[in-house]
Short mmCIF file of C-alpha atoms and ligand atoms in Angstrom, two decimals:
data_model
loop_
_atom_site.label_atom_id
_atom_site.label_comp_id
_atom_site.label_asym_id
_atom_site.label_seq_id
_atom_site.Cartn_x
_atom_site.Cartn_y
_atom_site.Cartn_z
CA MET A 1 0.26 0.03 0.06
CA LYS A 2 1.39 3.43 -0.33
CA ILE A 3 1.75 5.54 3.01
CA ALA A 4 2.59 9.07 3.85
CA LEU A 5 4.37 9.16 5.99
CA PHE A 6 3.96 13.14 7.48
CA SER A 7 6.26 14.70 10.42
CA ALA A 8 8.72 12.12 8.87
CA HIS A 9 12.65 12.46 10.78
CA ARG A 10 15.29 10.16 10.61
CA PHE A 11 14.29 7.90 13.47
CA ASP A 12 11.11 7.53 11.69
CA ARG A 13 13.05 6.27 8.68
CA GLN A 14 15.62 4.06 10.37
CA SER A 15 12.50 2.27 12.51
CA PHE A 16 9.83 1.92 9.59
CA ASP A 17 12.51 0.89 7.09
CA THR A 18 13.87 -1.82 8.63
CA ALA A 19 10.06 -2.78 9.74
CA ASN A 20 8.79 -3.28 6.20
CA ALA A 21 12.27 -4.74 5.27
CA ALA A 22 11.07 -7.62 7.38
CA LEU A 23 7.23 -7.58 5.68
CA ALA A 24 6.79 -10.14 3.14
CA GLU A 25 5.08 -7.35 1.35
CA PRO A 26 6.33 -4.40 2.13
CA HIS A 27 4.86 -1.17 1.66
CA ASP A 28 5.63 2.10 -0.79
CA ILE A 29 6.25 4.37 2.09
CA HIS A 30 7.30 7.91 1.21
CA TYR A 31 8.71 10.36 3.98
CA ILE A 32 7.37 13.33 4.63
CA GLU A 33 9.48 16.20 6.50
CA ALA A 34 6.24 18.40 7.05
CA ARG A 35 3.99 18.28 9.58
CA LEU A 36 0.16 17.29 8.17
CA ASP A 37 -2.62 19.75 8.26
CA ALA A 38 -4.87 21.13 5.39
CA HIS A 39 -2.43 23.09 3.61
CA SER A 40 0.51 19.91 2.96
CA ALA A 41 -2.64 17.33 2.68
CA ILE A 42 -2.15 17.12 -0.99
CA LEU A 43 1.30 15.63 -0.55
CA ALA A 44 -0.88 12.35 0.13
CA SER A 45 -2.22 12.76 -2.78
CA ASP A 46 -2.92 8.53 -4.51
CA CYS A 47 -1.27 7.55 -0.86
CA SER A 48 -4.18 4.99 0.40
CA ALA A 49 -2.60 4.84 3.62
CA VAL A 50 -1.63 8.33 5.75
CA CYS A 51 0.63 7.97 9.07
CA ALA A 52 0.22 10.48 11.54
CA PHE A 53 1.92 11.63 14.14
CA VAL A 54 0.85 13.65 17.71
CA ASN A 55 1.45 17.04 16.54
CA ASP A 56 -0.30 16.97 13.13
CA ARG A 57 -3.31 18.04 12.84
CA VAL A 58 -5.71 15.96 11.53
CA ASP A 59 -8.89 18.04 11.77
CA ALA A 60 -12.23 18.31 9.44
CA ALA A 61 -10.53 20.64 6.56
CA THR A 62 -7.64 17.88 6.21
CA LEU A 63 -9.40 14.46 6.38
CA ASN A 64 -11.90 16.22 3.50
CA ILE A 65 -9.14 17.31 1.56
CA LEU A 66 -7.14 13.19 2.04
CA ALA A 67 -10.78 11.62 1.77
CA GLY A 68 -11.07 13.41 -1.50
CA GLN A 69 -7.65 12.25 -2.56
CA GLY A 70 -8.20 9.03 -2.06
CA THR A 71 -7.00 8.38 1.24
CA ARG A 72 -8.96 5.68 2.97
CA LEU A 73 -6.96 4.96 6.29
CA ILE A 74 -5.44 6.79 8.91
CA ALA A 75 -2.48 4.56 10.18
CA LEU A 76 -1.78 7.05 13.79
CA ARG A 77 1.64 5.52 15.11
CA SER A 78 0.94 7.01 18.35
CA ALA A 79 -1.54 5.91 21.19
CA GLY A 80 -2.97 9.12 21.50
CA PHE A 81 -5.95 10.01 19.21
CA ASN A 82 -6.96 13.41 20.47
CA HIS A 83 -5.36 15.12 17.32
CA VAL A 84 -7.65 13.82 15.20
CA ASP A 85 -11.56 14.54 14.47
CA LEU A 86 -12.48 11.20 15.08
CA PRO A 87 -16.70 12.25 13.90
CA ALA A 88 -15.41 13.90 10.64
CA ALA A 89 -13.36 10.57 9.30
CA ALA A 90 -16.25 8.35 10.07
CA ARG A 91 -18.52 10.69 8.07
CA LEU A 92 -15.49 10.38 5.20
CA GLY A 93 -15.62 6.35 5.71
CA LEU A 94 -12.02 6.97 6.88
CA VAL A 95 -10.62 4.00 9.19
CA VAL A 96 -8.57 5.18 11.71
CA ALA A 97 -5.91 3.08 13.55
CA ARG A 98 -3.50 3.53 15.99
CA VAL A 99 -0.96 1.75 18.11
CA PRO A 100 -2.43 1.17 21.46
CA ALA A 101 0.71 0.47 23.36
CA TYR A 102 4.20 -0.12 22.38
CA SER A 103 6.24 0.80 25.39
CA PRO A 104 4.87 1.60 28.30
CA ASP A 105 7.95 1.24 30.30
CA ALA A 106 9.52 3.77 27.64
CA ILE A 107 6.85 6.63 29.00
CA ALA A 108 7.16 5.37 32.69
CA GLU A 109 10.54 5.01 32.78
CA HIS A 110 11.22 8.39 31.41
CA THR A 111 8.58 9.71 34.19
CA VAL A 112 10.67 8.39 37.03
CA ALA A 113 14.07 10.06 35.66
CA MET A 114 11.67 13.79 35.71
CA ILE A 115 11.07 12.91 39.29
CA LEU A 116 14.54 11.91 40.08
CA SER A 117 15.82 14.86 37.73
CA LEU A 118 13.96 17.58 39.31
CA ASN A 119 14.08 16.23 43.32
CA ARG A 120 17.94 15.88 43.25
CA LYS A 121 18.51 18.89 40.67
CA ILE A 122 20.42 16.67 38.05
CA HIS A 123 20.10 18.88 35.22
CA LYS A 124 21.63 21.64 37.48
CA ALA A 125 24.01 19.91 38.84
CA TYR A 126 25.20 19.03 35.02
CA ALA A 127 25.49 22.76 34.40
CA ARG A 128 27.33 23.10 36.93
CA GLY A 129 29.56 20.96 36.86
CA ARG A 130 30.20 21.67 33.57
CA GLU A 131 31.48 25.16 34.53
CA GLY A 132 33.82 23.70 37.55
CA ASN A 133 30.91 24.84 39.71
CA PHE A 134 30.42 21.80 42.56
CA ALA A 135 28.97 23.75 45.03
CA LEU A 136 26.16 21.64 46.70
CA ASP A 137 23.50 25.52 47.73
CA GLY A 138 20.60 24.82 45.71
CA LEU A 139 20.70 21.16 45.03
CA LEU A 140 19.03 19.75 48.21
CA GLY A 141 16.64 17.54 47.19
CA PHE A 142 14.25 15.10 49.66
CA ASP A 143 14.50 11.37 50.27
CA LEU A 144 11.89 9.69 47.95
CA ARG A 145 11.01 6.74 50.52
CA GLY A 146 7.76 6.99 52.90
CA ARG A 147 6.38 10.02 50.55
CA THR A 148 3.15 9.68 49.00
CA VAL A 149 2.72 9.38 45.00
CA GLY A 150 -0.63 10.13 43.69
CA ILE A 151 -1.04 8.74 39.83
CA VAL A 152 -3.60 9.84 37.96
CA GLY A 153 -4.80 7.49 35.48
CA THR A 154 -4.02 3.66 36.44
CA GLY A 155 -3.67 2.34 32.69
CA LYS A 156 -0.86 0.63 30.98
CA ILE A 157 1.86 3.61 31.61
CA GLY A 158 0.03 4.61 35.21
CA LEU A 159 0.61 1.40 36.63
CA ASN A 160 4.45 1.10 35.23
CA VAL A 161 5.13 4.56 36.64
CA ALA A 162 2.87 3.55 40.61
CA ARG A 163 4.87 -0.18 40.24
CA ILE A 164 8.17 1.63 39.62
CA MET A 165 7.73 4.40 42.80
CA ARG A 166 6.57 0.70 45.04
CA GLY A 167 10.20 0.27 44.44
CA PHE A 168 11.18 3.72 46.43
CA ASP A 169 8.93 2.12 48.88
CA CYS A 170 6.41 5.08 48.54
CA THR A 171 3.03 5.00 49.07
CA VAL A 172 1.03 4.56 45.77
CA ILE A 173 -2.71 6.50 46.23
CA ALA A 174 -4.27 6.60 42.45
CA HIS A 175 -7.21 7.87 40.69
CA ASP A 176 -9.10 6.72 37.76
CA PRO A 177 -13.27 6.59 36.65
CA PHE A 178 -13.15 3.59 35.77
CA PRO A 179 -10.32 1.78 37.98
CA ASP A 180 -8.30 -1.19 37.84
CA GLN A 181 -9.01 -2.59 41.32
CA THR A 182 -6.69 -5.77 40.86
CA GLY A 183 -3.63 -4.35 38.14
CA LEU A 184 -3.55 -1.07 41.11
CA ALA A 185 -3.64 -3.93 44.08
CA GLU A 186 -1.13 -5.74 42.58
CA VAL A 187 1.55 -2.62 42.32
CA GLY A 188 0.67 -2.26 46.08
CA GLY A 189 -1.41 0.88 45.90
CA THR A 190 -4.62 2.00 46.63
CA TYR A 191 -7.37 3.95 44.79
CA VAL A 192 -9.03 7.52 46.21
CA ASP A 193 -10.83 10.16 45.16
CA TRP A 194 -9.57 12.84 43.31
CA PRO A 195 -9.76 15.68 45.73
CA GLU A 196 -8.24 12.95 48.22
CA LEU A 197 -5.64 12.54 45.55
CA LEU A 198 -5.02 16.41 45.31
CA GLU A 199 -5.00 16.96 49.66
CA ARG A 200 -2.23 13.80 49.85
CA SER A 201 0.35 13.81 47.44
CA ASP A 202 3.68 14.85 47.76
CA ILE A 203 4.20 13.79 43.51
CA ILE A 204 1.31 13.86 41.59
CA SER A 205 1.79 12.07 37.80
CA LEU A 206 -0.66 12.28 34.84
CA HIS A 207 -1.46 9.90 33.12
CA CYS A 208 -4.96 9.99 31.72
CA PRO A 209 -5.73 10.92 28.15
CA LEU A 210 -6.74 14.20 26.68
CA THR A 211 -10.33 13.96 26.58
CA PRO A 212 -13.23 16.77 26.96
CA ALA A 213 -13.30 15.66 30.23
CA THR A 214 -9.75 15.79 30.94
CA HIS A 215 -9.07 19.66 29.77
CA HIS A 216 -7.30 21.33 32.36
CA LEU A 217 -8.22 18.97 34.91
CA VAL A 218 -5.32 20.26 36.72
CA ASP A 219 -6.12 24.13 36.48
CA ALA A 220 -6.26 26.69 39.09
CA THR A 221 -8.69 25.31 41.82
CA ALA A 222 -6.72 21.88 41.54
CA ILE A 223 -3.25 23.16 42.05
CA ALA A 224 -4.78 25.17 45.15
CA ALA A 225 -5.74 21.96 46.60
CA MET A 226 -2.44 20.43 46.43
CA LYS A 227 -0.16 19.79 49.17
CA PRO A 228 2.27 23.31 49.34
CA ASP A 229 6.00 22.47 47.23
CA VAL A 230 4.16 19.57 45.41
CA MET A 231 6.29 18.30 42.13
CA LEU A 232 3.65 17.87 39.35
CA ILE A 233 4.80 15.56 36.56
CA ASN A 234 3.11 15.38 32.91
CA THR A 235 3.97 12.61 30.75
CA SER A 236 0.49 12.90 29.00
CA ARG A 237 -1.02 15.26 27.13
CA GLY A 238 -0.40 18.69 27.29
CA GLY A 239 -3.62 20.39 26.88
CA VAL A 240 -4.90 18.22 30.94
CA VAL A 241 -2.85 21.27 32.43
CA ASP A 242 -4.01 25.15 32.49
CA SER A 243 -0.50 26.35 31.60
CA ARG A 244 -1.55 29.68 32.82
CA ALA A 245 -2.54 27.90 36.28
CA LEU A 246 0.82 26.17 36.41
CA ILE A 247 3.16 29.99 36.39
CA GLU A 248 0.99 31.09 39.24
CA GLY A 249 1.08 28.12 41.24
CA LEU A 250 5.23 27.82 40.63
CA LYS A 251 5.16 31.97 41.78
CA SER A 252 3.07 31.50 44.35
CA GLY A 253 5.83 28.32 45.59
CA GLN A 254 2.76 25.84 45.78
CA LEU A 255 4.56 23.74 42.89
CA GLY A 256 7.53 23.04 43.89
CA HIS A 257 8.84 20.90 41.49
CA VAL A 258 7.38 20.55 37.62
CA GLY A 259 8.62 18.10 34.95
CA LEU A 260 6.74 18.65 31.52
CA ASP A 261 7.06 16.57 28.59
CA VAL A 262 4.31 17.46 26.76
CA TYR A 263 2.64 21.30 26.77
CA GLU A 264 -0.64 22.45 25.51
CA GLU A 265 0.66 24.70 22.54
CA GLU A 266 3.60 22.09 21.46
CA GLY A 267 2.90 21.65 17.94
CA ASP A 268 4.76 24.62 17.04
CA LEU A 269 8.06 23.69 19.14
CA PHE A 270 8.53 20.42 20.31
CA PHE A 271 10.50 18.08 17.95
CA THR A 272 12.47 21.13 16.06
CA ASP A 273 15.69 22.95 16.67
CA LEU A 274 14.67 26.64 17.41
CA SER A 275 18.13 26.98 19.61
CA ASP A 276 18.46 29.93 17.23
CA GLN A 277 15.44 31.95 17.39
CA ALA A 278 13.37 33.50 19.42
CA ILE A 279 10.25 31.39 21.33
CA GLN A 280 6.90 32.94 20.06
CA ASP A 281 4.94 31.48 22.89
CA ASP A 282 5.10 33.83 26.65
CA ILE A 283 3.38 31.32 28.12
CA PHE A 284 5.85 28.91 27.21
CA ALA A 285 8.59 31.10 27.79
CA ARG A 286 8.51 31.95 31.12
CA LEU A 287 7.67 28.49 32.16
CA LEU A 288 11.43 27.93 30.97
CA THR A 289 12.35 30.47 33.26
CA PHE A 290 11.77 28.38 36.19
CA PRO A 291 15.13 27.04 38.13
CA ASN A 292 12.49 24.04 39.68
CA VAL A 293 10.82 23.26 35.82
CA LEU A 294 12.60 20.96 33.59
CA VAL A 295 11.36 20.52 30.14
CA THR A 296 11.97 17.56 28.20
CA GLY A 297 9.85 17.75 24.14
CA HIS A 298 8.05 15.06 23.95
CA GLN A 299 10.50 12.57 24.25
CA ALA A 300 9.14 10.04 27.34
CA PHE A 301 8.58 7.98 23.99
CA PHE A 302 11.88 7.85 22.80
CA THR A 303 13.45 4.54 23.12
CA ARG A 304 15.02 2.01 20.29
CA GLU A 305 11.79 -0.73 21.72
CA ALA A 306 9.48 1.58 21.24
CA LEU A 307 10.19 2.97 17.72
CA SER A 308 10.58 -0.64 16.58
CA ALA A 309 7.09 -1.09 18.32
CA ILE A 310 5.33 1.37 16.45
CA ALA A 311 6.76 0.98 13.65
CA ASP A 312 5.59 -3.30 13.35
CA THR A 313 1.94 -1.90 14.58
CA THR A 314 1.64 0.67 12.35
CA LEU A 315 2.88 -1.34 9.47
CA ALA A 316 0.38 -4.01 10.58
CA ASN A 317 -2.42 -1.93 10.93
CA VAL A 318 -1.79 -1.24 7.11
CA THR A 319 -1.33 -4.54 6.65
CA ALA A 320 -4.58 -5.89 7.99
CA PHE A 321 -6.48 -2.90 6.36
CA GLU A 322 -4.75 -3.67 3.16
CA ARG A 323 -6.06 -7.25 3.46
CA SER A 324 -9.85 -7.15 5.32
CA GLY A 325 -10.27 -3.38 5.09
CA ALA A 326 -10.27 -3.33 8.83
CA ALA A 327 -7.57 -2.19 10.88
CA LEU A 328 -5.80 -4.19 13.58
CA HIS A 329 -6.55 -1.85 16.13
CA PRO A 330 -8.74 0.56 15.11
CA VAL A 331 -9.80 3.90 17.26
CA SER A 332 -13.64 4.37 16.66
CA VAL A 333 -16.08 7.75 17.74
CA GLU A 334 -16.78 5.90 20.89
CA LYS A 335 -13.88 6.51 21.88
CA LEU A 336 -13.97 9.80 22.60
CA ALA A 337 -15.77 9.70 25.56
P1 LIG B 401 -4.72 3.90 28.76
O1 LIG B 401 -5.68 4.19 28.02
O2 LIG B 401 -4.11 2.74 28.84
O3 LIG B 401 -4.97 4.67 30.26
C1 LIG B 401 -5.20 6.01 30.74
C2 LIG B 401 -6.33 5.63 32.09
O4 LIG B 401 -6.30 7.16 31.99
C3 LIG B 401 -7.22 4.53 31.59
O5 LIG B 401 -7.00 3.48 32.96
C4 LIG B 401 -8.44 5.68 31.92
O6 LIG B 401 -9.71 5.06 32.42
C5 LIG B 401 -7.82 7.10 32.72
N1 LIG B 401 -8.68 7.69 32.24
C6 LIG B 401 -9.33 8.89 32.06
N2 LIG B 401 -10.01 9.92 31.99
C7 LIG B 401 -9.38 9.99 33.34
C8 LIG B 401 -9.63 10.96 34.43
N3 LIG B 401 -10.48 12.13 34.11
N4 LIG B 401 -9.20 10.98 35.33
C9 LIG B 401 -7.89 9.82 35.68
N5 LIG B 401 -8.00 9.01 34.77
C10 LIG B 401 -8.45 8.96 34.16
O7 LIG B 401 -3.31 4.99 27.82
P2 LIG B 401 -1.74 4.60 28.47
O8 LIG B 401 -1.20 3.77 27.75
O9 LIG B 401 -1.40 4.45 30.02
O10 LIG B 401 -1.22 6.16 28.09
C11 LIG B 401 -1.68 7.34 28.79
C12 LIG B 401 -1.47 8.45 28.42
O11 LIG B 401 -0.27 8.57 28.13
C13 LIG B 401 -2.39 8.83 26.69
O12 LIG B 401 -2.82 9.29 26.69
C14 LIG B 401 -1.04 9.56 26.24
O13 LIG B 401 -2.17 11.22 26.15
C15 LIG B 401 -0.13 9.73 27.07
N6 LIG B 401 1.43 9.59 25.96
C16 LIG B 401 2.61 9.70 25.87
C17 LIG B 401 3.59 9.71 25.59
C18 LIG B 401 5.01 10.56 25.76
O14 LIG B 401 5.58 10.50 24.99
N7 LIG B 401 4.91 11.64 27.02
C19 LIG B 401 3.96 8.84 25.01
C20 LIG B 401 2.41 7.55 25.38
C21 LIG B 401 1.70 7.97 25.46
#
């Protein structure tokens, strides 16, 4: 099948070429560096499948153009699908597929790396050490043992973070409107309601999808209900957190540490080298100025194992669709709820 793969980076080419070469009947992959939107969609003309990533704009306008050009499958190379207008895709008869789980370990391990780095100020120590400064002032951390970690969303990633944090002898509490009692009990955590999670947690880590219900779940009210000096980590989706409220929480000291792998408006920022440009997003630029904020550019998924699993599953979705008209891992409108 002819596939237009948008937002293609060198690492995508490597993983997809390797996975494709291993197939009995390889696909015809066209790598396109541009992000997918209504302007770039024309680059996919005569491609039956379009492969999109997290910051591609798969809205109704884009889907209309793609469908008009003969595309029949949107194969997301991500787990999240909040960037796709699913009702529009359904109306146009487009099948949307995703990679439901490629390496929950990758994201969970990055989450824990952020917790450890922020707590023990590894990012600062690294920069200081390069300058020959080995003073300890400003690098004071805290013992993780005995601290309470609040997990928001106990799906594949959230449960992995819970398991790792239990290894540090932390108390794990969690909130999820669709609890997995067995899964959480197995890793030694307990469910609490949302207000209790906010009130008790020393560290709060977000692992829910971005849906209308979770948009700005962490807002000024939620931040005010947290423990003073709390650490907040977001490796889920930027829109789950109100960035303006974050800034106020950091200024007042209510938020002691913030780790962000995702940001509401990351589409114009992440996956790009902007080091020789002025950052135009003032909210993001302000967040970068806080010494207790650590930002990584949607990097949590970025391991060899995850890249290879993403390529394998995406191509398996395409192969299944080519053979039967149905993808292996379809996304349906109901999933939006
Ligand atoms: P999953 O679908 O296995 O689990 C998500 C959990 O969130 C479910 O148990 C669901 O019931 C729960 N949830 C839904 N609404 C909630 C709410 N209002 N409050 C608390 N929990 C709620 O998803 P998985 O694989 O664990 O991924 C979680 C999120 O991580 C994804 O949706 C995606 O946005 C993000 N992600 C980020 C990556 C990165 O590189 N930073 C890579 C992959 C995923």
